[in-house]
Coordinates of C-alpha atoms and ligand atoms in Angstrom, one line a residue:
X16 CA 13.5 17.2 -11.9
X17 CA 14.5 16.0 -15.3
X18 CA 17.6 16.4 -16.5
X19 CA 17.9 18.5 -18.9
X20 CA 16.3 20.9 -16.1
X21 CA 18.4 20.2 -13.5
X22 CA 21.7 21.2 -15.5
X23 CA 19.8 24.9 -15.9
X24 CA 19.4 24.6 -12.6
X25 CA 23.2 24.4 -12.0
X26 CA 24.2 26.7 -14.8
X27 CA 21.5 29.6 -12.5
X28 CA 23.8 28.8 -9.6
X29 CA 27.2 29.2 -11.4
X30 CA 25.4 32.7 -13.1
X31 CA 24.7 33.9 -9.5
X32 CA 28.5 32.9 -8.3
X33 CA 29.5 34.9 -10.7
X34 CA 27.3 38.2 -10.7
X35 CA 27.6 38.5 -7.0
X36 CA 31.5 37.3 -6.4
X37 CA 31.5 36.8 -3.0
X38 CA 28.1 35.3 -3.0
X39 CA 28.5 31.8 -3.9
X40 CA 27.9 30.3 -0.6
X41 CA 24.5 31.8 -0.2
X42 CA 23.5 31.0 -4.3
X43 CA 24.1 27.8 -3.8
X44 CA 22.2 27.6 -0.6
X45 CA 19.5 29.4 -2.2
X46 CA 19.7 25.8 -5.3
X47 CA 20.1 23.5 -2.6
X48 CA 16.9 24.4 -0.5
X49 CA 15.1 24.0 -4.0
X50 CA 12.6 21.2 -3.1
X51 CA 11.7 18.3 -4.7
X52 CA 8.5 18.6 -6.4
X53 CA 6.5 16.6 -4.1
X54 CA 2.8 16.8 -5.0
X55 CA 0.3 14.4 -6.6
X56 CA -1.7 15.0 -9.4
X57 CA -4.6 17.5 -8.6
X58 CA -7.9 15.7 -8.3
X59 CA -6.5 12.4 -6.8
X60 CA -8.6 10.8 -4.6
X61 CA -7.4 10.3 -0.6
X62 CA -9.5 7.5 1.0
X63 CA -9.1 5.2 3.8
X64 CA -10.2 1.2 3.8
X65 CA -11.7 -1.3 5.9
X66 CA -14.2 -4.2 5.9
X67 CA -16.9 -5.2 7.0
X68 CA -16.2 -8.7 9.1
X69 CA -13.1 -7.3 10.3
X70 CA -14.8 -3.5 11.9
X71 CA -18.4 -4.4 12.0
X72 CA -18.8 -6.6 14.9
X73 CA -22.7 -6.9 15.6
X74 CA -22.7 -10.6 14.3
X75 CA -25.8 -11.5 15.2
X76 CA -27.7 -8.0 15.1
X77 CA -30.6 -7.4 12.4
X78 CA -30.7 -10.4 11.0
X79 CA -27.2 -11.1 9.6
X80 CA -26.8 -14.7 8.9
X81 CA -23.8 -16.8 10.0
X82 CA -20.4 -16.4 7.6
X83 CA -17.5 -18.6 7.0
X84 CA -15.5 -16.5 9.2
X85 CA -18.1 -16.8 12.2
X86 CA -17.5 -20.4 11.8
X87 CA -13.9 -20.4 11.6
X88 CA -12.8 -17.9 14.3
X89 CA -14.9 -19.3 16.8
X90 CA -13.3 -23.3 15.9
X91 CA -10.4 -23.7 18.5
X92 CA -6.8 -22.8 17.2
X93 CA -7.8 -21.0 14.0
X94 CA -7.0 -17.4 14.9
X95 CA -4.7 -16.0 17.6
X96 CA -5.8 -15.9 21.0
X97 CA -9.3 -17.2 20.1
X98 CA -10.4 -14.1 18.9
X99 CA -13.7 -13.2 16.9
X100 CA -15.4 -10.6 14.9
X101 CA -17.9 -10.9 17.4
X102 CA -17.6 -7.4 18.5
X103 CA -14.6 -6.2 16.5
X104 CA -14.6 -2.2 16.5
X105 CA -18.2 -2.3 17.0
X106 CA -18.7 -0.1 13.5
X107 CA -22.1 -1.3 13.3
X108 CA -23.2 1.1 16.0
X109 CA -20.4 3.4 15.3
X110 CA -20.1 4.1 12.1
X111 CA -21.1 7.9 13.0
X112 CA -18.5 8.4 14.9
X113 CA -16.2 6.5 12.1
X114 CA -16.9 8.9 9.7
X115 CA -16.7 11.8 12.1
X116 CA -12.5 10.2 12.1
X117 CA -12.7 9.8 8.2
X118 CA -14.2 13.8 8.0
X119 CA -10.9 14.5 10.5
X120 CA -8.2 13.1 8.2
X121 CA -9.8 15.0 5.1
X122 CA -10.2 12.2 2.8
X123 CA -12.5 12.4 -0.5
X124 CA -12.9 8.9 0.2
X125 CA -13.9 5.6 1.8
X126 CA -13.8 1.7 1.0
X127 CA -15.9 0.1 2.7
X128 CA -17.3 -4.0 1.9
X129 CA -20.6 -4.9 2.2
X130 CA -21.7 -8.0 5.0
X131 CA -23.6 -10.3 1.8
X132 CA -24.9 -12.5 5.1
X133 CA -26.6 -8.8 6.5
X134 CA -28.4 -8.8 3.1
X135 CA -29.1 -12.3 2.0
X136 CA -29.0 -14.0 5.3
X137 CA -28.9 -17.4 3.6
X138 CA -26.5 -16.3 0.7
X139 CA -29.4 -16.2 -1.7
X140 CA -33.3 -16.1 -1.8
X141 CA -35.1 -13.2 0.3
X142 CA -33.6 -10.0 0.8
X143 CA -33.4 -8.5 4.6
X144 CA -34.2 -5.3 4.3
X145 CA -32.7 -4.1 7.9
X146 CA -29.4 -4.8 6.0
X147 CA -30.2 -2.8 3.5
X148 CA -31.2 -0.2 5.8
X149 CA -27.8 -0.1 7.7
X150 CA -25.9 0.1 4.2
X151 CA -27.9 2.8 3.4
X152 CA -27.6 4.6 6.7
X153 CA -23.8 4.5 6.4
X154 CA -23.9 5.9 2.9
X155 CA -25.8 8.3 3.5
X156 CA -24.1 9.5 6.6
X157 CA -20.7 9.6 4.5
X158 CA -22.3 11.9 1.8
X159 CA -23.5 13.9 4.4
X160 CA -19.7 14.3 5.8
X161 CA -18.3 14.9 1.8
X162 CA -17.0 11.4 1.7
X163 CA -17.4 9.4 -1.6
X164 CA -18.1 5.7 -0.9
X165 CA -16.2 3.3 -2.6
X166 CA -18.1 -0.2 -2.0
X167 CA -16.9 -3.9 -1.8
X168 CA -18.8 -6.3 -2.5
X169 CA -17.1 -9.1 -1.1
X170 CA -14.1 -9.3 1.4
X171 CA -14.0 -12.7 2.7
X172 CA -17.6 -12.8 4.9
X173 CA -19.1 -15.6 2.6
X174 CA -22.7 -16.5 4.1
X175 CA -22.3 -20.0 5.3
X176 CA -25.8 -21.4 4.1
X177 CA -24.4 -21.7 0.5
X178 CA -23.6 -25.3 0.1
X179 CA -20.1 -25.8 -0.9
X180 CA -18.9 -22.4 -0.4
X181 CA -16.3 -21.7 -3.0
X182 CA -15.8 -25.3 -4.1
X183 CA -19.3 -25.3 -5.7
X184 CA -19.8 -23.1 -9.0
X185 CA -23.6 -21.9 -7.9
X186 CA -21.8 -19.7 -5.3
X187 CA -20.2 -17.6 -8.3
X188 CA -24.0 -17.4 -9.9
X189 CA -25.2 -16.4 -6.2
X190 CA -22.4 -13.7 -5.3
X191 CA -23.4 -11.9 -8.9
X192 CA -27.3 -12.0 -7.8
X193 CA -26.4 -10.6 -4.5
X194 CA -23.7 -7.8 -6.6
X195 CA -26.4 -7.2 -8.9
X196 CA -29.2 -6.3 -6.3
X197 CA -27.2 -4.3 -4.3
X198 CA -26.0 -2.0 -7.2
X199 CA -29.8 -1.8 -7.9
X200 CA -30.1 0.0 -4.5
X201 CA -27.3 1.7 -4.1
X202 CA -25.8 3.3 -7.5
X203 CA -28.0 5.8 -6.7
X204 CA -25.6 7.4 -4.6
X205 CA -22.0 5.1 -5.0
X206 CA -19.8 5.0 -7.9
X207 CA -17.6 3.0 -7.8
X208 CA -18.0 -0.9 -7.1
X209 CA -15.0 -3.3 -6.6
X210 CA -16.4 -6.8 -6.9
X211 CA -14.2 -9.2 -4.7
X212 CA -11.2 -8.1 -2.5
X213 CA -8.2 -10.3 -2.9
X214 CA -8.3 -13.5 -5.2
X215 CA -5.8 -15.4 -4.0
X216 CA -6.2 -15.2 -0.3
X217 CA -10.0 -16.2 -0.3
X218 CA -9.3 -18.6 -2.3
X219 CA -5.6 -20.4 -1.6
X220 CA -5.5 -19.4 2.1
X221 CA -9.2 -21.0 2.7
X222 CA -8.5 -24.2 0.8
X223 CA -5.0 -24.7 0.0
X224 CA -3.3 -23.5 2.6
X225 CA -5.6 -23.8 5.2
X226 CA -4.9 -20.4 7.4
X227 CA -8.4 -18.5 6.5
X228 CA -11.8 -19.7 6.7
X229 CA -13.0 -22.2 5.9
X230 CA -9.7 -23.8 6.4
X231 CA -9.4 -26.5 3.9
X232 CA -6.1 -28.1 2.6
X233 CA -7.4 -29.5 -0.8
X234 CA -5.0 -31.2 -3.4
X235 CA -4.3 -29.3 -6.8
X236 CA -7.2 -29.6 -8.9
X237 CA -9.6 -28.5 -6.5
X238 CA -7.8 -25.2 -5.6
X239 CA -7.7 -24.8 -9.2
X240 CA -11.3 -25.4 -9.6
X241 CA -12.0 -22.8 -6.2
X242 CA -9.7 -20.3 -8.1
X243 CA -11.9 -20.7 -10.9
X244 CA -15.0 -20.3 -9.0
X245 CA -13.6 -16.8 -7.3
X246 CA -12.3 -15.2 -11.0
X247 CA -15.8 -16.5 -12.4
X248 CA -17.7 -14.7 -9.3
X249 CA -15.5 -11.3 -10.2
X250 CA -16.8 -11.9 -13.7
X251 CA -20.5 -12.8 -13.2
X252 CA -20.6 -9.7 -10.6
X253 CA -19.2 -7.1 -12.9
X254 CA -21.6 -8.3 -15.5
X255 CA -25.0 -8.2 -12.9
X256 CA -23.4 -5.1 -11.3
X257 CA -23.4 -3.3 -15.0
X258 CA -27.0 -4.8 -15.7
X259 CA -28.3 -3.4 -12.3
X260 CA -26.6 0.0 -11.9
X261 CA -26.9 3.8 -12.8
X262 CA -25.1 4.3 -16.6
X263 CA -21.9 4.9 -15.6
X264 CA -21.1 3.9 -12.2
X265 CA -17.7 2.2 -12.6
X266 CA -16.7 -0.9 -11.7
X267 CA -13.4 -3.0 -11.3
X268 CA -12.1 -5.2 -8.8
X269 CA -9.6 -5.1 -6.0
X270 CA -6.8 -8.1 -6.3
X271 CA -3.3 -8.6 -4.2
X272 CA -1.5 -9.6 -7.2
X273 CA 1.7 -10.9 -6.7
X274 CA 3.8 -7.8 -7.4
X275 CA 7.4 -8.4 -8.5
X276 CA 10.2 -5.5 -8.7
X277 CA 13.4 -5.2 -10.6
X278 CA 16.6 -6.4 -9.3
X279 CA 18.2 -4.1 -11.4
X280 CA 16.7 -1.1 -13.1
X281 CA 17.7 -2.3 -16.7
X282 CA 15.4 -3.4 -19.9
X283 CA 16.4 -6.8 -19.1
X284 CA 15.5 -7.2 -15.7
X285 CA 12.5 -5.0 -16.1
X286 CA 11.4 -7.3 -18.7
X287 CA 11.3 -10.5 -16.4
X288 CA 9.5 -7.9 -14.2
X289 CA 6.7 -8.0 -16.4
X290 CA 6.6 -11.6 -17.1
X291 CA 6.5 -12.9 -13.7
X292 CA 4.1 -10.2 -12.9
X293 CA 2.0 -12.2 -16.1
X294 CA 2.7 -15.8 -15.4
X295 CA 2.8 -16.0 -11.7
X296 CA -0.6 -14.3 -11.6
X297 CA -1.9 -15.9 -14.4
X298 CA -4.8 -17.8 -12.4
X299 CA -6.0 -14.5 -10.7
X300 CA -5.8 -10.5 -12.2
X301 CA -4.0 -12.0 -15.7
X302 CA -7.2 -14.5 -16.5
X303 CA -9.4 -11.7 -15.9
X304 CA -7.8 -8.7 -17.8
X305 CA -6.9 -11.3 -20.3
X306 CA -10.4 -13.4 -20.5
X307 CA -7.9 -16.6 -20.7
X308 CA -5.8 -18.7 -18.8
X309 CA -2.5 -18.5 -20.5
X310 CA -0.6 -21.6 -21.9
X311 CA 2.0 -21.5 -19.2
X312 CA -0.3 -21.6 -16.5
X313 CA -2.5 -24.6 -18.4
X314 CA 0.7 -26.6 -19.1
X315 CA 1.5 -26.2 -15.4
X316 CA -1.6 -27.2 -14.4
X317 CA -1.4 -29.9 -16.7
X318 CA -4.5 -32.7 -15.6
X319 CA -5.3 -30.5 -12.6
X320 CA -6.3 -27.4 -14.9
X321 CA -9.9 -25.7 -14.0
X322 CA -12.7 -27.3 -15.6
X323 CA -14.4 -24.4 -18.0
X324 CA -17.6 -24.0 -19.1
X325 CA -18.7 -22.3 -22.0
X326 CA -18.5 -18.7 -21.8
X327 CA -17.1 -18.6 -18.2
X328 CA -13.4 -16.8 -19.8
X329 CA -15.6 -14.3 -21.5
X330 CA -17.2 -12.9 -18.6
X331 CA -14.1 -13.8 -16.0
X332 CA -12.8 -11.0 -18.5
X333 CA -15.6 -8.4 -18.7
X334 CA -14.2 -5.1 -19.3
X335 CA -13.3 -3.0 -16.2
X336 CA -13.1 0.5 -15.5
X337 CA -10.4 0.5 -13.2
X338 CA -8.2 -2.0 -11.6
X339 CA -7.5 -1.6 -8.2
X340 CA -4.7 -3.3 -6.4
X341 CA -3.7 -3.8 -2.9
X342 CA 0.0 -3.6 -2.6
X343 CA 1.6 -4.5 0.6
X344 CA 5.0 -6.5 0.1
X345 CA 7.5 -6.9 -2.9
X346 CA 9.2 -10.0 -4.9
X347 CA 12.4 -9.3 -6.3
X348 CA 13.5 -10.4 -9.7
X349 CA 16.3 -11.0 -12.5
X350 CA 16.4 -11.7 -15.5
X351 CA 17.8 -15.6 -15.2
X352 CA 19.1 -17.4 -18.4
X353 CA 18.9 -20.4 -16.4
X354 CA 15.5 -21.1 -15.9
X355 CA 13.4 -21.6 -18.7
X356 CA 10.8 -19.3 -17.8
X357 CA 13.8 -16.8 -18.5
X358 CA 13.0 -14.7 -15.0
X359 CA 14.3 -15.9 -11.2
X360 CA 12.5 -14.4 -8.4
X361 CA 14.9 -14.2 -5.4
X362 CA 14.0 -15.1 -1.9
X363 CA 13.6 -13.0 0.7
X364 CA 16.6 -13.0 3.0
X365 CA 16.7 -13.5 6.5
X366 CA 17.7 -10.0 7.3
X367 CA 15.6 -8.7 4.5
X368 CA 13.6 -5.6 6.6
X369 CA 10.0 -6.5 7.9
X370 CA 7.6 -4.2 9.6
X371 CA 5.3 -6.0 12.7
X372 CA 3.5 -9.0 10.6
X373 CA 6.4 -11.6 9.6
X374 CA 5.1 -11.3 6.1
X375 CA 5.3 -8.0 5.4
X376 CA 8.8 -7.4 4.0
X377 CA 9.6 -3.6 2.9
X378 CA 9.5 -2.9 -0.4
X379 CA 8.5 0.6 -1.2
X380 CA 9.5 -0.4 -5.5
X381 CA 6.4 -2.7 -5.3
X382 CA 4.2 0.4 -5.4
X383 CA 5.6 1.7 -8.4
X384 CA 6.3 -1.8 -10.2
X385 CA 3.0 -2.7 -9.5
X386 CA 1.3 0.4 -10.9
X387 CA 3.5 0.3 -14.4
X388 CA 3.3 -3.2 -14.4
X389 CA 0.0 -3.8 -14.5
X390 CA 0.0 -0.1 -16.4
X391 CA 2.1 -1.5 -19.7
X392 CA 0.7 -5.0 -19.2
X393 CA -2.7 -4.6 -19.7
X394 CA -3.3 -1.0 -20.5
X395 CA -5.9 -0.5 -17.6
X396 CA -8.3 3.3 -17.7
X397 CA -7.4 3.8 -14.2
X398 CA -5.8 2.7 -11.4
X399 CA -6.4 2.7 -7.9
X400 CA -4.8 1.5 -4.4
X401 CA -7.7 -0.2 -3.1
X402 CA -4.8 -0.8 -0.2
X403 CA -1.1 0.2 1.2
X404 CA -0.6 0.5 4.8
X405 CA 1.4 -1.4 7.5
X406 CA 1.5 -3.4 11.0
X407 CA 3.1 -2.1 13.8
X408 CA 3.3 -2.8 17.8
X409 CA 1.8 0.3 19.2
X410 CA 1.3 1.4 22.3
X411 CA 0.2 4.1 23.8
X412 CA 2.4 6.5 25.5
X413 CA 2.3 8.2 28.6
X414 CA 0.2 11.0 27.3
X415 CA -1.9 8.1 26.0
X416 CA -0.6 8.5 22.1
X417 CA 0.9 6.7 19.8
X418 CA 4.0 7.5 18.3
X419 CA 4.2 5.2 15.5
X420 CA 7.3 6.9 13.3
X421 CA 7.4 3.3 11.6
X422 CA 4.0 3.3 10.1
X423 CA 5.5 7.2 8.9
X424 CA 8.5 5.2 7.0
X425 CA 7.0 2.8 6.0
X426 CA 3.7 5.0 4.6
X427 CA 5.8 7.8 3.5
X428 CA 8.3 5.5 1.2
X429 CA 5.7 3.7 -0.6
X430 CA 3.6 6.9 -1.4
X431 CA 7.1 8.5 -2.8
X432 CA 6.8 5.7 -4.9
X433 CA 3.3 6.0 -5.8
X434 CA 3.6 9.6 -6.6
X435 CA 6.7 8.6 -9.3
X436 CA 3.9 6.5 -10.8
X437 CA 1.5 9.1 -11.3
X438 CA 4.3 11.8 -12.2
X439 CA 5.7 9.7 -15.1
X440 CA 2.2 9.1 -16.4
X441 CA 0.4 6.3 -15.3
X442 CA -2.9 6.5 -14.7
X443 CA -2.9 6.1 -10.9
X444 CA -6.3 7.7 -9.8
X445 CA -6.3 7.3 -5.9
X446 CA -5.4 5.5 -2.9
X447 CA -6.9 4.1 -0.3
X448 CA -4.6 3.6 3.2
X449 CA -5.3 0.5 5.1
X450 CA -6.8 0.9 7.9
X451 CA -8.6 3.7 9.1
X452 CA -8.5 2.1 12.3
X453 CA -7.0 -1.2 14.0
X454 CA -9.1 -3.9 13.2
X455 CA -9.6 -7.8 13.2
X456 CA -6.8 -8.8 11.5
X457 CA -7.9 -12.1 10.7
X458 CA -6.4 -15.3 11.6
X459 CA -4.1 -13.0 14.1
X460 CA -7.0 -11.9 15.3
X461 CA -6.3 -8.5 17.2
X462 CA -2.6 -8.9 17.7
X463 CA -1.8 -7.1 14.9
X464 CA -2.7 -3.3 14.5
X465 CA -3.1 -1.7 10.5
X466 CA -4.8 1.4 12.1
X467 CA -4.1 4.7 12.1
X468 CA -6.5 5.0 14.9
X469 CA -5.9 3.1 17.8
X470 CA -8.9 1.6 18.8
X471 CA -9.0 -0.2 22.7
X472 CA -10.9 -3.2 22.4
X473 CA -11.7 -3.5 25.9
X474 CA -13.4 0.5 25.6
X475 CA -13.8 1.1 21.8
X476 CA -11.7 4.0 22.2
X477 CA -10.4 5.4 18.9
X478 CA -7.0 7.3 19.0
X479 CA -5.8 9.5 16.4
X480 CA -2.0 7.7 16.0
X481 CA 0.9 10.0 15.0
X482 CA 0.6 8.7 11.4
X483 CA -3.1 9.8 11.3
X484 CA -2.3 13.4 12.0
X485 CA 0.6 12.4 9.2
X486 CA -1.7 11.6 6.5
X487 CA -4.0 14.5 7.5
X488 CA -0.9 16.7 6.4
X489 CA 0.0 14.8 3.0
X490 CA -4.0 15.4 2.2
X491 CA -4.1 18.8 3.1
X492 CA -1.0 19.4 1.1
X493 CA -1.9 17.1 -1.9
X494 CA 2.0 16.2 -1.3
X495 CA 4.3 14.3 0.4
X496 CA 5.1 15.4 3.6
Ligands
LIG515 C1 -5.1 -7.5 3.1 O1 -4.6 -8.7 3.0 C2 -6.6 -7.7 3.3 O2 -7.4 -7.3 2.2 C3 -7.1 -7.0 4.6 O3 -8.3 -7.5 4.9 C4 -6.0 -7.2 5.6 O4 -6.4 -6.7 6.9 C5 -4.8 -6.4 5.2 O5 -4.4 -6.8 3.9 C6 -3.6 -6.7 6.1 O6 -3.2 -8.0 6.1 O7 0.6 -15.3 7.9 O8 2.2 -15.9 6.2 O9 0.0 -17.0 6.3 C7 -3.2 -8.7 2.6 C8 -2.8 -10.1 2.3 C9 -3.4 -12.0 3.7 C10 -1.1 -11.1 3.5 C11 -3.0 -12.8 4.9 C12 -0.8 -12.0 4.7 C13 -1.1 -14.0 5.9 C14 0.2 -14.6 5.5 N1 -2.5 -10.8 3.6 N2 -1.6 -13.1 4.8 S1 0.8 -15.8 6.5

């Protein structure tokens, strides 16, 4: 309610106090029951995400050739309890049943990657065709059920043949040839394509870091140079993905930015909002909506800046139809006179709230800073949640459900700030919850659950959790509920 309508509101009340005399109490009863308006903008599109290392299990099935991940998970110490996507949630011989959970919730909608390894066993070269097959068995089966796929075309499952993996610039040229064919056979019938899922975490967690496959710790100007490779592979896709699809089939990509929010909601402070949002990602979602690297990034970099090859910044910055963002966890920021970037982002505090992953602090503002930031930063057509959702340490009771009220919060505060996004304007187009059901969750493996299914690894068993029957509602509603 805006201002202006909310003093009518009050003046309706005093009127009614004062027609009715001895009516006050129940007028304003009657003003404060008013609710909120709490709806999203008709037409926006509900989905649910996964992927396919992390659901598909089936590793070894049809021809699917080995990934980085394979490797990785099954290399002693690298992910929690020594677990694999061996089997994972078995999706590759469920995926009916999936979609029978997907048609439960309601949604319009469903993300889903595509296995490259299931296609091009060896990365590149000869085509599978019983890859292609399951793709289009599972997209057909979601049209059947109503649902609109939304397709990845890389979340992490790199084929391991490719020499090099991200460190060697032919794997770019490779993921587009792969991207390309597979919008040849499947525009047909999908959409919307994201390209790559998540910049920085294939690329620093894999070889800076060290915590995701293929587990490198390399010095600066090599993780530069792997950064480059991953933005150039967004850029070289959306250009073979344009050559090779249906006239308008839309394509964008789906990045985990590093989203800051306002200390304070003041110009200032929302001001070094914006620029951190600019600078810090400047190697990732700012090179490609910009087609540069920008000066403070390159003067950072200094002697360890990306080595660029004609034409790479134009296609890294391709035109998009939508970006779509992943938004998990906030930064915080102020304006700082101090530092000469003119912005300090402020360190989480050891009683700073977290839900069950130690890295996911609770920052429902992220949702809505990220939307306008990237919103007034770049001017995107549309914007999409490619990913919001949360860990939590459920169990099942003892009617054998799961009461996860904390996923609720933590779901229901972000998508309040989601709908302020779309209700002052910006062009927020959908949203897709992660997960649609627990999952591999990487290098902690199965200890940590995203899902609002439960899914028993030892049965397969998908549960409905509290939250699912949650989100049915909101969808139902077109509101938050
Ligand atoms: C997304 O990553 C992924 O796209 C999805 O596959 C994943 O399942 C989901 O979110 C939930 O994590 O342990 O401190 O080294 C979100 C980014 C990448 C953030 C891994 C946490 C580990 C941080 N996440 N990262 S740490």
């Amino acid at each position: 309610m805006d201002r202006r309508n909310f003093m009518k509101h009050g003046m309706a009340v005093g009127g009614a106090a004062l027609a009715t005399g001895g009516g006050t109490l129940a007028a304003a009863q009657t003003a404060a029951q008013t609710p909120l308006d709490q709806s999203f903008p008709k037409d926006f599109l509900w989905g649910c995400a996964t992927a396919s290392y992390q659901i598909e299990g089936a590793v070894k099935e049809d021809g699917r050739g080995q990934t980085n991940w394979d490797v990785f998970s099954h290399t002693p110490g690298k992910v929690a309890n020594g677990d694999t996507g061996d089997i994972a949630c078995d999706s590759y011989h469920r995926y009916r049943e999936d979609i029978g959970l997907l048609r439960n919730l309601g949604v319009k909608a469903y993300r889903l990657s595509l296995a490259w390894s299931r296609i091009f066993p060896e990365g590149r070269g000869k085509p599978n065709p019983k890859g292609i097959d399951y793709y289009n068995r599972v997209i057909d089966a979601l049209l059947d059920a109503g649902i609109q796929p939304n397709v990845t075309m890389f979340h992490w499952d790199l084929p391991q043949a490719l020499p090099g993996g991200w460190q060697n610039r032919d794997t770019a040229k490779a993921f587009a040839d792969y991207a390309g064919f597979m919008a040849g056979k499947l525009s047909d019938r999908v959409h919307r394509f994201m390209t790559v899922n998540e910049l920085r975490c294939f690329t620093d967690l894999g070889h800076m870091v060290g915590t995701h496959a293929p587990g490198l710790k390399l010095p600066p100007a090599q993780v530069n140079q792997v950064r480059h490779h991953g933005v150039l592979a967004h850029g070289l896709g959306v250009q073979a993905i344009r050559a090779h699809a249906k006239a308008g089939t839309e394509v964008g990509i789906a990045d985990n930015a590093n989203i800051y929010v306002p200390a304070i909601e003041t110009p200032e402070h929302i001001a070094a909002t914006k620029k951190a949002m600019r600078e810090d990602n400047a190697m990732f979602l700012t090179a490609v909506m910009e087609g540069r690297y920008i000066d403070s990034y390159l003067a950072s970099a200094g002697a360890d800046a990306p080595k660029v090859q004609a034409g790479d910044m134009a296609a890294i910055g391709s035109p998009l139809d939508f970006v779509a963002l992943n938004i998990y966890t906030p930064t915080f920021v102020k304006a700082d006179a101090n530092d000469p970037r003119g912005y300090a982002t402020l360190p989480h505090l050891p009683q700073s709230p977290r839900m069950a992953s130690p890295w996911l602090y609770v920052g429902p503002e992220a949702a809505y800073w990220g939307v306008r930031a990237v919103s007034e930063l770049w001017k995107p057509k549309a914007i999409y949640i490619s990913e919001n959702g949360t860990s939590a340490d459920d169990t099942l009771n003892a009617s054998g459900l799961v009461d996860d009220s904390d996923r609720i919060m933590y779901l229901r505060n972000y998508l309040g700030q989601f709908r302020r996004a779309a209700a002052e304007g910006y062009p927020l187009k959908g949203y897709f919850l992660w997960s649609l059901m627990d999952n591999f969750e990487w290098a902690d493996g199965y200890t940590k659950r995203f899902g609002i299914h439960y899914v028993d690894f030892a049965t397969q068993k998908r549960t409905p959790k509290l939250s699912a029957l949650w989100y049915k509602e909101l969808i139902r509603r077109n509101a938050l509920v």
